[in-house]
Amino acid sequence: MSRVFKYQGYQIDKDSCDKITLIFLRKDKIRQLVQVIFYLLSLGILYEIARWVIWLELQQYSKTSQENATHILVTTQTNATQIVKIKAIRLFISVLGISSQNTAEFKYFIFRHLKYYIEPAQGVFTPVEFQLPQTYDEIHNSFENGINEVDLQARLKFFGQCLIDVPVPSIALLLTKEASHPFFVFQVLSIILWIVEQYYYYAITIFVLALGSLLSTVIEVRKNMKDIRRMALHECEIEVKRSSGWQKMRSRYIVPGDIIKIPEKTQLPCDAILLKGSCLMDEGMLTGESQPILKENLPKHSGPYVDDKKYMLISGTKALTCRGDCLALVVSTGFHTKKGELVRAILFPKPNRFKFYSDSIKFIGFLTLVVLLGFLISLRSLIHQQVGNLGLFFCSDDLITIAVPPALPLAMSAGTAFAISRLKNKGISCISPPAVNSSGRVSIICFDKTGTLTEDSMKLKDVWDSNTLTFQENLNSCSETLQESLATCQSLVKLNNILTGDPQEVAIFEHLDWEFIESDDCRCKLIKESTEIKVVHMYQFSSSTKRMGIISLKLDQLSLHMKGAPEVILPLCINVPSSVYANLLSFSQTGNRVLACAYKSLNSFHPSTQLEDIEKGLIFLGLILLHNPLKAETTDTLSILLDADIHCVISTGDALLTALAVGKSCGIIDSGEEIILGSNNEDEIIWENDQGLKINLSINKPQGIVATGNLLEIIKKTK
Ligand SMILES: Nc1ncnc2c1ncn2[C@@H]1O[C@H](COP(=O)(O)OP(=O)(O)OP(=O)(O)O)[C@@H](O)[C@H]1O
């Protein structure tokens, strides 16, 4: 945590919360009294203004130290501010995961639904977080007996109930908030002015429209809040291990440190670490990932615990199937979970700072100046006409309402409503009116490739066997080791007796004569005729490393099998035939996905071994070619966007040439366009044409660029 002292305050910069700055305040009785007197003298006008101008509200506080503070001024990175009250609670220290019988007073505050407390070791505010032990074994052993009643009550008070309960403001509260908005107050004052000046029809029309817009805003906001609440609030029956044994209860009563049984086909109410069993999770509702993800249990060894997604079960996701008794340790509840983070991002979105808005303010400022000038010019003749002080006041107010038309927001809302109804006719629903303006300003769209521009599913085209240096359409004619590698190096699972998982792996496995058997003593068994191979460990695929591996056991022989992007696997191999690179070039140029397979024998293996420590010196086995066709609607959609002068970009984890071929086939890249491929060798930047010839980057000719992420990072750094 970085801690920057500034005006008796500091910054909290942690992954589990937004970056916020704290300034400590103490409510001052005399300042408060003076402020109330001013509020009364101004007939409440100052009170109204203070609700919108934080500086005025701050006048009743004085800056102080953390120890003496009663309140805190919290400022977010986007400069949103709020004054929050510091509260205190006496609890057992064991609530922090420290074994102690003593109690202590914990000071805390709540900001945007997150609770922050003074962490005793550092003496600074930090978001409440369950402290995990240091090693894998300790995590397994520390919680196995379940927590007792005293700890439970303390944790419920400290972490709160396991619920994401978004409060829905009442209609009266929303009406007061909207009606006290400075612009609405300005509209009302303008209407009074027009009535005094006997512009009855205009005043009544604007009044009816303003009231209608106010009511529709209130109804819309309440409806949205209700929708968010419905989406966020989830409770289910869950089995929990407490010191008195297993109990079934409502999920709101679970706390960090509880051991729970993972319910199948039910949304998980908390974030948890899987301790026993394995399960296939549908994370689509949170991440948009269409494929189910396999979660493994936390290994048992004395190594230091490293946070890893493969053991983490996230709140809001669903277990499609559980293998064995799936037990998990609850680590976060409520708004502190990943789902809570998402809900908070919806409730407190980052403000859009469009130049359009700052330009509008400048424009209105300019109009006001023009009007002021006009008023000064006409002042002489007005005095000459003897309109009197009241007349002068009305004239000047008239001019202000001309410069800043009170009907402006009404006109804007009407325009947006019209745009939304036109979009609806085209089958596009819009739930956030400001999104219409934002969408109109989009000039670049970045597309993910697989599953977005192309189909989710993949078809196996060919396998290139390095043993025979030939293509094999029938995988069962490939070399024995390549078949074993293809059969074992996957992360598939059986769901209702159907093999499920990564579409590429499903496509490969379907072409093999191997049988997949679920097993309790290993990840799975693969059987063909009299051969049986056990998969004893898996290094899951990750997009950042572009590879995966498994440890297999055949009779007494341990082996490491790996598959992944060729540019990652080939450098790890010791026997790559020279013809591979030419083949790779031609396979990728046709837009196919290419994966490389390799293996090596191992003498021993320990589950705590890292893949990086054993993956060197592999024996190359072959290349797999997969066809991933474009979606039917891709080309038409892209041509509409390109016609509207929107720049389209593909952002993919695939190889450069594959991305280039897909870009050409969907129309993002003109087939006649000159293309430059950018990559890097350490810090050296390499520009090539699509035939692999090195070239100079010319800025005069229009060129399409296909570059690796690493290259973009280097360019960004050197810039
Ligand atoms: N299951 C897998 N096992 C081994 N390697 C894989 C697997 N899936 C993908 N790869 C390799 O890792 C690279 C990156 O994959 P990743 O899933 O990040 O890209 P992607 O999401 O498919 O890309 P996009 O969706 O943008 O096309 C792929 O190009 C492929 O070479």
CSV table of N, CA and C in Angstrom, one decimal, residues 57-110:
chain,number,residue,atom,x,y,z
A,57,GLU,N,-20.0,22.5,2.8
A,57,GLU,CA,-20.2,21.5,3.8
A,57,GLU,C,-19.0,21.3,4.7
A,58,LEU,N,-17.8,21.4,4.1
A,58,LEU,CA,-16.6,21.2,4.8
A,58,LEU,C,-16.3,22.3,5.9
A,59,GLN,N,-17.1,23.4,5.8
A,59,GLN,CA,-16.8,24.5,6.7
A,59,GLN,C,-17.1,24.2,8.2
A,60,GLN,N,-17.9,23.1,8.4
A,60,GLN,CA,-18.3,22.8,9.8
A,60,GLN,C,-17.2,21.8,10.4
A,61,TYR,N,-16.2,21.5,9.6
A,61,TYR,CA,-15.1,20.6,10.1
A,61,TYR,C,-13.8,21.3,10.2
A,62,SER,N,-12.9,20.8,11.1
A,62,SER,CA,-11.5,21.3,11.0
A,62,SER,C,-10.6,20.1,10.7
A,63,LYS,N,-9.5,20.3,10.1
A,63,LYS,CA,-8.6,19.2,9.8
A,63,LYS,C,-7.9,18.7,11.0
A,64,THR,N,-7.7,17.4,11.1
A,64,THR,CA,-7.1,16.9,12.3
A,64,THR,C,-6.3,15.6,12.0
A,65,SER,N,-5.9,14.9,13.1
A,65,SER,CA,-5.1,13.7,12.9
A,65,SER,C,-6.1,12.5,12.8
A,66,GLN,N,-5.6,11.3,12.4
A,66,GLN,CA,-6.4,10.1,12.4
A,66,GLN,C,-7.0,9.8,13.7
A,67,GLU,N,-6.2,10.0,14.8
A,67,GLU,CA,-6.6,9.6,16.2
A,67,GLU,C,-7.8,10.5,16.6
A,68,ASN,N,-7.7,11.8,16.3
A,68,ASN,CA,-8.8,12.7,16.8
A,68,ASN,C,-10.0,12.8,15.8
A,69,ALA,N,-9.9,12.2,14.7
A,69,ALA,CA,-10.9,12.4,13.7
A,69,ALA,C,-12.3,11.8,14.0
A,70,THR,N,-13.3,12.6,13.7
A,70,THR,CA,-14.7,12.0,13.8
A,70,THR,C,-15.2,11.7,12.4
A,71,HIS,N,-14.7,12.3,11.4
A,71,HIS,CA,-15.2,12.1,10.0
A,71,HIS,C,-14.0,12.1,9.1
A,72,ILE,N,-14.2,11.6,7.9
A,72,ILE,CA,-13.2,11.6,6.9
A,72,ILE,C,-13.7,12.1,5.6
A,73,LEU,N,-12.9,13.0,4.9
A,73,LEU,CA,-13.2,13.4,3.6
A,73,LEU,C,-12.6,12.4,2.6
A,74,VAL,N,-13.4,11.6,1.9
A,74,VAL,CA,-12.9,10.6,1.0
A,74,VAL,C,-12.9,11.2,-0.4
A,75,THR,N,-11.8,11.1,-1.1
A,75,THR,CA,-11.8,11.6,-2.5
A,75,THR,C,-11.4,10.5,-3.4
A,76,THR,N,-12.1,10.2,-4.5
A,76,THR,CA,-11.8,9.1,-5.4
A,76,THR,C,-10.8,9.6,-6.4
A,77,GLN,N,-10.4,8.7,-7.3
A,77,GLN,CA,-9.4,9.1,-8.3
A,77,GLN,C,-10.1,10.0,-9.4
A,78,THR,N,-11.5,9.9,-9.5
A,78,THR,CA,-12.1,10.7,-10.4
A,78,THR,C,-12.7,12.0,-9.8
A,79,ASN,N,-12.1,12.3,-8.6
A,79,ASN,CA,-12.4,13.5,-7.8
A,79,ASN,C,-13.8,13.6,-7.3
A,80,ALA,N,-14.5,12.4,-7.1
A,80,ALA,CA,-15.8,12.4,-6.4
A,80,ALA,C,-15.4,12.5,-4.9
A,81,THR,N,-16.2,13.3,-4.2
A,81,THR,CA,-15.9,13.4,-2.8
A,81,THR,C,-17.1,13.1,-1.9
A,82,GLN,N,-16.8,12.6,-0.7
A,82,GLN,CA,-17.9,12.3,0.2
A,82,GLN,C,-17.3,12.4,1.6
A,83,ILE,N,-18.2,12.9,2.6
A,83,ILE,CA,-17.7,13.0,4.0
A,83,ILE,C,-18.3,11.8,4.7
A,84,VAL,N,-17.5,10.9,5.3
A,84,VAL,CA,-18.1,9.7,6.0
A,84,VAL,C,-17.7,9.8,7.4
A,85,LYS,N,-18.6,9.1,8.2
A,85,LYS,CA,-18.4,9.2,9.7
A,85,LYS,C,-17.6,8.0,10.1
A,86,ILE,N,-16.7,8.2,11.1
A,86,ILE,CA,-15.9,7.1,11.6
A,86,ILE,C,-16.7,6.5,12.8
A,87,LYS,N,-16.8,5.2,12.8
A,87,LYS,CA,-17.5,4.5,13.8
A,87,LYS,C,-16.5,3.5,14.5
A,88,ALA,N,-17.0,3.0,15.7
A,88,ALA,CA,-16.1,2.1,16.4
A,88,ALA,C,-16.9,0.9,16.9
A,89,ILE,N,-16.2,-0.2,17.0
A,89,ILE,CA,-16.8,-1.5,17.5
A,89,ILE,C,-15.8,-2.3,18.3
A,90,ARG,N,-16.2,-2.9,19.4
A,90,ARG,CA,-15.3,-3.7,20.2
A,90,ARG,C,-15.5,-5.2,19.8
A,91,LEU,N,-14.4,-5.8,19.4
A,91,LEU,CA,-14.5,-7.2,19.0
A,91,LEU,C,-13.3,-8.0,19.4
A,92,PHE,N,-13.5,-9.4,19.4
A,92,PHE,CA,-12.3,-10.2,19.7
A,92,PHE,C,-11.3,-10.1,18.5
A,93,ILE,N,-10.0,-10.0,18.9
A,93,ILE,CA,-9.0,-9.9,17.9
A,93,ILE,C,-9.0,-11.1,17.0
A,94,SER,N,-9.5,-12.2,17.4
A,94,SER,CA,-9.5,-13.4,16.6
A,94,SER,C,-10.2,-13.2,15.3
A,95,VAL,N,-11.1,-12.2,15.3
A,95,VAL,CA,-11.8,-11.9,14.0
A,95,VAL,C,-10.9,-11.7,12.8
A,96,LEU,N,-9.6,-11.3,13.1
A,96,LEU,CA,-8.7,-11.1,12.0
A,96,LEU,C,-7.9,-12.3,11.6
A,97,GLY,N,-8.3,-13.5,12.3
A,97,GLY,CA,-7.6,-14.7,12.0
A,97,GLY,C,-6.4,-14.9,12.9
A,98,ILE,N,-6.2,-14.0,13.9
A,98,ILE,CA,-5.1,-14.1,14.9
A,98,ILE,C,-5.7,-14.9,16.1
A,99,SER,N,-4.9,-15.9,16.6
A,99,SER,CA,-5.5,-16.6,17.7
A,99,SER,C,-5.2,-15.8,19.0
A,100,SER,N,-6.3,-15.3,19.6
A,100,SER,CA,-6.2,-14.5,20.8
A,100,SER,C,-7.6,-14.5,21.5
A,101,GLN,N,-7.5,-14.4,22.8
A,101,GLN,CA,-8.8,-14.3,23.6
A,101,GLN,C,-9.2,-12.8,23.9
A,102,ASN,N,-8.3,-11.9,23.5
A,102,ASN,CA,-8.5,-10.5,23.9
A,102,ASN,C,-9.5,-9.8,22.9
A,103,THR,N,-10.0,-8.7,23.4
A,103,THR,CA,-10.9,-7.9,22.5
A,103,THR,C,-10.1,-6.5,22.3
A,104,ALA,N,-10.6,-5.9,21.2
A,104,ALA,CA,-10.0,-4.6,20.9
A,104,ALA,C,-11.0,-3.7,20.2
A,105,GLU,N,-10.8,-2.4,20.3
A,105,GLU,CA,-11.8,-1.5,19.6
A,105,GLU,C,-11.3,-1.2,18.2
A,106,PHE,N,-12.2,-1.5,17.3
A,106,PHE,CA,-11.8,-1.3,15.8
A,106,PHE,C,-12.6,-0.1,15.3
A,107,LYS,N,-11.8,0.9,14.8
A,107,LYS,CA,-12.4,2.0,14.2
A,107,LYS,C,-12.6,1.7,12.7
A,108,TYR,N,-13.8,2.1,12.2
A,108,TYR,CA,-14.0,1.8,10.8
A,108,TYR,C,-14.9,2.9,10.1
A,109,PHE,N,-14.9,2.9,8.8
A,109,PHE,CA,-15.9,3.7,8.1
A,109,PHE,C,-16.3,2.9,6.8
A,110,ILE,N,-17.5,3.3,6.3
A,110,ILE,CA,-18.0,2.6,5.1
A,110,ILE,C,-18.1,3.6,4.0
